[in-house]
Amino acid sequence: MKFGFRVPSLTKRIAARTSVKRIVQNQFGLKAPRGYGWLTNPKKYAYNKVYNKTSRGCIVLLLPVFVLLLFIVVSCSRLNRL
């Protein structure tokens, strides 16, 4: 189990969306409703539950920078109005 920041992977994103299993499930309507992961694959559900609680995305590092830039832009626009 990995702890810490997630590293995005373009190849894994593409592979997950173009798998044969996914295409067959969508064509025949064999998909379970959202939130039923514990029923279709309990081991994967448990792993993902722990993983999502113990790791953070890389956007967490950039969020303070965006907030600071937004604050600067808003404060500058207020000064220009006066």
CSV table of N, CA and C in Angstrom, one decimal:
chain,number,residue,atom,x,y,z
A,1,MET,N,0.8,-1.2,0.0
A,1,MET,CA,0.0,0.0,0.0
A,1,MET,C,0.9,1.2,0.0
A,2,LYS,N,0.6,2.2,-0.8
A,2,LYS,CA,1.4,3.4,-1.0
A,2,LYS,C,0.8,4.5,-0.1
A,3,PHE,N,1.6,5.2,0.7
A,3,PHE,CA,1.2,6.3,1.5
A,3,PHE,C,1.9,7.5,0.9
A,4,GLY,N,1.2,8.6,0.9
A,4,GLY,CA,1.7,9.9,0.4
A,4,GLY,C,1.0,10.4,-0.8
A,5,PHE,N,1.7,11.1,-1.7
A,5,PHE,CA,1.2,11.7,-2.8
A,5,PHE,C,1.0,10.7,-4.0
A,6,ARG,N,-0.1,10.9,-4.8
A,6,ARG,CA,-0.3,10.1,-6.0
A,6,ARG,C,0.5,10.7,-7.1
A,7,VAL,N,1.0,9.8,-8.0
A,7,VAL,CA,1.7,10.3,-9.2
A,7,VAL,C,0.8,9.9,-10.4
A,8,PRO,N,0.3,10.9,-11.1
A,8,PRO,CA,-0.6,10.6,-12.2
A,8,PRO,C,0.2,9.8,-13.3
A,9,SER,N,-0.6,8.9,-13.9
A,9,SER,CA,0.0,8.0,-15.0
A,9,SER,C,-0.9,8.1,-16.2
A,10,LEU,N,-0.5,8.6,-17.3
A,10,LEU,CA,-1.3,8.7,-18.5
A,10,LEU,C,-1.5,7.4,-19.1
A,11,THR,N,-0.5,6.5,-19.1
A,11,THR,CA,-0.7,5.2,-19.7
A,11,THR,C,-1.8,4.4,-18.9
A,12,LYS,N,-1.8,4.4,-17.6
A,12,LYS,CA,-2.8,3.7,-16.8
A,12,LYS,C,-4.2,4.3,-17.0
A,13,ARG,N,-4.3,5.6,-17.2
A,13,ARG,CA,-5.6,6.2,-17.5
A,13,ARG,C,-6.2,5.7,-18.8
A,14,ILE,N,-5.3,5.7,-19.8
A,14,ILE,CA,-5.7,5.2,-21.2
A,14,ILE,C,-6.1,3.7,-21.1
A,15,ALA,N,-5.3,2.9,-20.5
A,15,ALA,CA,-5.5,1.5,-20.4
A,15,ALA,C,-6.8,1.2,-19.7
A,16,ALA,N,-7.1,1.9,-18.7
A,16,ALA,CA,-8.4,1.7,-17.9
A,16,ALA,C,-9.6,2.0,-18.7
A,17,ARG,N,-9.5,2.9,-19.6
A,17,ARG,CA,-10.7,3.4,-20.4
A,17,ARG,C,-10.8,2.6,-21.7
A,18,THR,N,-9.8,1.8,-22.1
A,18,THR,CA,-9.9,1.1,-23.4
A,18,THR,C,-9.8,-0.4,-23.2
A,19,SER,N,-10.1,-0.9,-22.0
A,19,SER,CA,-9.9,-2.3,-21.8
A,19,SER,C,-11.1,-3.1,-22.4
A,20,VAL,N,-10.9,-4.3,-22.7
A,20,VAL,CA,-11.9,-5.2,-23.4
A,20,VAL,C,-13.0,-5.4,-22.4
A,21,LYS,N,-12.7,-5.6,-21.1
A,21,LYS,CA,-13.7,-5.9,-20.1
A,21,LYS,C,-14.7,-4.7,-20.0
A,22,ARG,N,-14.1,-3.5,-20.0
A,22,ARG,CA,-15.0,-2.3,-19.9
A,22,ARG,C,-15.9,-2.2,-21.1
A,23,ILE,N,-15.4,-2.4,-22.3
A,23,ILE,CA,-16.2,-2.3,-23.5
A,23,ILE,C,-17.3,-3.3,-23.5
A,24,VAL,N,-17.0,-4.6,-23.1
A,24,VAL,CA,-18.1,-5.6,-23.1
A,24,VAL,C,-19.1,-5.3,-22.0
A,25,GLN,N,-18.7,-4.8,-20.9
A,25,GLN,CA,-19.7,-4.5,-19.8
A,25,GLN,C,-20.6,-3.3,-20.3
A,26,ASN,N,-20.1,-2.3,-21.0
A,26,ASN,CA,-20.9,-1.2,-21.4
A,26,ASN,C,-21.8,-1.7,-22.5
A,27,GLN,N,-21.4,-2.5,-23.4
A,27,GLN,CA,-22.2,-2.9,-24.6
A,27,GLN,C,-23.4,-3.8,-24.1
A,28,PHE,N,-23.2,-4.7,-23.2
A,28,PHE,CA,-24.2,-5.6,-22.7
A,28,PHE,C,-25.0,-5.1,-21.5
A,29,GLY,N,-24.6,-3.9,-21.0
A,29,GLY,CA,-25.3,-3.4,-19.8
A,29,GLY,C,-25.1,-4.2,-18.5
A,30,LEU,N,-23.9,-4.7,-18.3
A,30,LEU,CA,-23.7,-5.6,-17.2
A,30,LEU,C,-23.1,-4.8,-16.0
A,31,LYS,N,-23.1,-3.5,-16.1
A,31,LYS,CA,-22.5,-2.7,-15.0
A,31,LYS,C,-23.4,-2.6,-13.8
A,32,ALA,N,-22.8,-2.7,-12.6
A,32,ALA,CA,-23.6,-2.5,-11.4
A,32,ALA,C,-23.7,-1.0,-11.2
A,33,PRO,N,-24.7,-0.6,-10.4
A,33,PRO,CA,-24.9,0.8,-10.1
A,33,PRO,C,-23.7,1.4,-9.3
A,34,ARG,N,-23.6,2.7,-9.4
A,34,ARG,CA,-22.5,3.4,-8.6
A,34,ARG,C,-22.6,3.1,-7.1
A,35,GLY,N,-21.5,2.8,-6.5
A,35,GLY,CA,-21.5,2.5,-5.1
A,35,GLY,C,-21.6,1.0,-4.8
A,36,TYR,N,-21.7,0.2,-5.8
A,36,TYR,CA,-21.8,-1.3,-5.6
A,36,TYR,C,-20.5,-2.0,-5.8
A,37,GLY,N,-19.4,-1.3,-5.6
A,37,GLY,CA,-18.1,-1.9,-5.8
A,37,GLY,C,-17.8,-3.0,-4.8
A,38,TRP,N,-18.4,-2.9,-3.6
A,38,TRP,CA,-18.2,-3.9,-2.6
A,38,TRP,C,-18.9,-5.2,-3.0
A,39,LEU,N,-19.9,-5.1,-3.9
A,39,LEU,CA,-20.5,-6.3,-4.3
A,39,LEU,C,-19.8,-7.0,-5.5
A,40,THR,N,-19.3,-6.2,-6.4
A,40,THR,CA,-18.7,-6.7,-7.6
A,40,THR,C,-17.3,-7.2,-7.4
A,41,ASN,N,-16.5,-6.4,-6.6
A,41,ASN,CA,-15.1,-6.8,-6.3
A,41,ASN,C,-14.7,-6.3,-4.9
A,42,PRO,N,-15.0,-7.1,-3.9
A,42,PRO,CA,-14.8,-6.6,-2.5
A,42,PRO,C,-13.3,-6.3,-2.2
A,43,LYS,N,-12.4,-7.1,-2.7
A,43,LYS,CA,-11.0,-6.9,-2.5
A,43,LYS,C,-10.5,-5.5,-3.0
A,44,LYS,N,-10.9,-5.2,-4.2
A,44,LYS,CA,-10.6,-3.9,-4.8
A,44,LYS,C,-11.2,-2.8,-4.1
A,45,TYR,N,-12.5,-3.0,-3.6
A,45,TYR,CA,-13.2,-2.0,-2.9
A,45,TYR,C,-12.5,-1.6,-1.6
A,46,ALA,N,-12.1,-2.7,-0.9
A,46,ALA,CA,-11.4,-2.4,0.4
A,46,ALA,C,-10.0,-1.7,0.2
A,47,TYR,N,-9.3,-2.1,-0.8
A,47,TYR,CA,-8.0,-1.5,-1.1
A,47,TYR,C,-8.2,0.0,-1.5
A,48,ASN,N,-9.2,0.3,-2.4
A,48,ASN,CA,-9.4,1.6,-2.8
A,48,ASN,C,-9.9,2.5,-1.6
A,49,LYS,N,-10.7,1.9,-0.7
A,49,LYS,CA,-11.1,2.7,0.4
A,49,LYS,C,-10.0,3.2,1.3
A,50,VAL,N,-9.0,2.2,1.6
A,50,VAL,CA,-7.9,2.6,2.4
A,50,VAL,C,-7.0,3.5,1.6
A,51,TYR,N,-6.7,3.3,0.3
A,51,TYR,CA,-5.8,4.1,-0.5
A,51,TYR,C,-6.3,5.5,-0.6
A,52,ASN,N,-7.6,5.7,-0.8
A,52,ASN,CA,-8.2,7.1,-0.9
A,52,ASN,C,-8.2,7.9,0.4
A,53,LYS,N,-8.1,7.1,1.5
A,53,LYS,CA,-8.1,7.8,2.8
A,53,LYS,C,-6.6,8.1,3.3
A,54,THR,N,-5.6,7.4,2.7
A,54,THR,CA,-4.2,7.6,3.2
A,54,THR,C,-3.4,8.3,2.2
A,55,SER,N,-3.9,8.7,1.0
A,55,SER,CA,-3.0,9.4,0.0
A,55,SER,C,-3.7,10.6,-0.5
A,56,ARG,N,-3.0,11.5,-1.0
A,56,ARG,CA,-3.5,12.8,-1.6
A,56,ARG,C,-3.0,13.0,-3.0
A,57,GLY,N,-3.8,13.7,-3.8
A,57,GLY,CA,-3.4,14.0,-5.1
A,57,GLY,C,-2.3,15.0,-5.2
A,58,CYS,N,-1.6,15.2,-6.3
A,58,CYS,CA,-0.5,16.1,-6.4
A,58,CYS,C,-1.1,17.6,-6.5
A,59,ILE,N,-2.4,17.8,-6.7
A,59,ILE,CA,-3.0,19.1,-6.8
A,59,ILE,C,-2.9,19.8,-5.4
A,60,VAL,N,-2.8,18.9,-4.3
A,60,VAL,CA,-2.8,19.5,-3.0
A,60,VAL,C,-1.6,20.4,-2.8
A,61,LEU,N,-0.5,20.1,-3.5
A,61,LEU,CA,0.7,20.9,-3.4
A,61,LEU,C,0.6,22.2,-4.1
A,62,LEU,N,-0.2,22.2,-5.2
A,62,LEU,CA,-0.4,23.4,-6.0
A,62,LEU,C,-1.5,24.3,-5.5
A,63,LEU,N,-2.4,23.8,-4.7
A,63,LEU,CA,-3.6,24.6,-4.3
A,63,LEU,C,-3.2,25.9,-3.5
A,64,PRO,N,-2.3,25.9,-2.6
A,64,PRO,CA,-1.9,27.2,-1.9
A,64,PRO,C,-1.4,28.2,-2.9
A,65,VAL,N,-0.7,27.8,-4.0
A,65,VAL,CA,-0.2,28.7,-5.0
A,65,VAL,C,-1.4,29.4,-5.7
A,66,PHE,N,-2.4,28.6,-6.1
A,66,PHE,CA,-3.6,29.1,-6.8
A,66,PHE,C,-4.4,30.0,-5.9
A,67,VAL,N,-4.5,29.7,-4.6
A,67,VAL,CA,-5.2,30.6,-3.7
A,67,VAL,C,-4.5,31.9,-3.5
A,68,LEU,N,-3.2,31.9,-3.5
A,68,LEU,CA,-2.4,33.1,-3.3
A,68,LEU,C,-2.6,33.9,-4.6
A,69,LEU,N,-2.5,33.3,-5.8
A,69,LEU,CA,-2.7,34.1,-7.0
A,69,LEU,C,-4.0,34.7,-7.1
A,70,LEU,N,-5.1,34.0,-6.7
A,70,LEU,CA,-6.4,34.5,-6.7
A,70,LEU,C,-6.6,35.7,-5.8
A,71,PHE,N,-5.9,35.6,-4.6
A,71,PHE,CA,-6.0,36.7,-3.6
A,71,PHE,C,-5.3,37.9,-4.2
A,72,ILE,N,-4.2,37.7,-4.9
A,72,ILE,CA,-3.5,38.9,-5.4
A,72,ILE,C,-4.3,39.5,-6.5
A,73,VAL,N,-4.9,38.7,-7.4
A,73,VAL,CA,-5.7,39.3,-8.5
A,73,VAL,C,-6.9,40.0,-7.9
A,74,VAL,N,-7.6,39.5,-6.9
A,74,VAL,CA,-8.8,40.2,-6.4
A,74,VAL,C,-8.3,41.5,-5.7
A,75,SER,N,-7.3,41.4,-4.9
A,75,SER,CA,-6.8,42.7,-4.2
A,75,SER,C,-6.4,43.7,-5.2
A,76,CYS,N,-5.7,43.3,-6.3
A,76,CYS,CA,-5.3,44.3,-7.3
A,76,CYS,C,-6.6,44.9,-8.0
A,77,SER,N,-7.6,44.1,-8.3
A,77,SER,CA,-8.7,44.6,-9.0
A,77,SER,C,-9.5,45.6,-8.0
A,78,ARG,N,-9.5,45.3,-6.7
A,78,ARG,CA,-10.1,46.3,-5.8
A,78,ARG,C,-9.4,47.6,-5.7
A,79,LEU,N,-8.0,47.6,-5.8
A,79,LEU,CA,-7.3,48.8,-5.8
A,79,LEU,C,-7.5,49.6,-7.0
A,80,ASN,N,-7.7,49.0,-8.1
A,80,ASN,CA,-7.9,49.7,-9.4
A,80,ASN,C,-9.3,50.4,-9.4
A,81,ARG,N,-10.3,49.9,-8.6
A,81,ARG,CA,-11.6,50.5,-8.6
A,81,ARG,C,-11.6,51.8,-7.8
A,82,LEU,N,-10.7,51.9,-6.8
A,82,LEU,CA,-10.7,53.1,-6.0
A,82,LEU,C,-10.2,54.3,-6.7
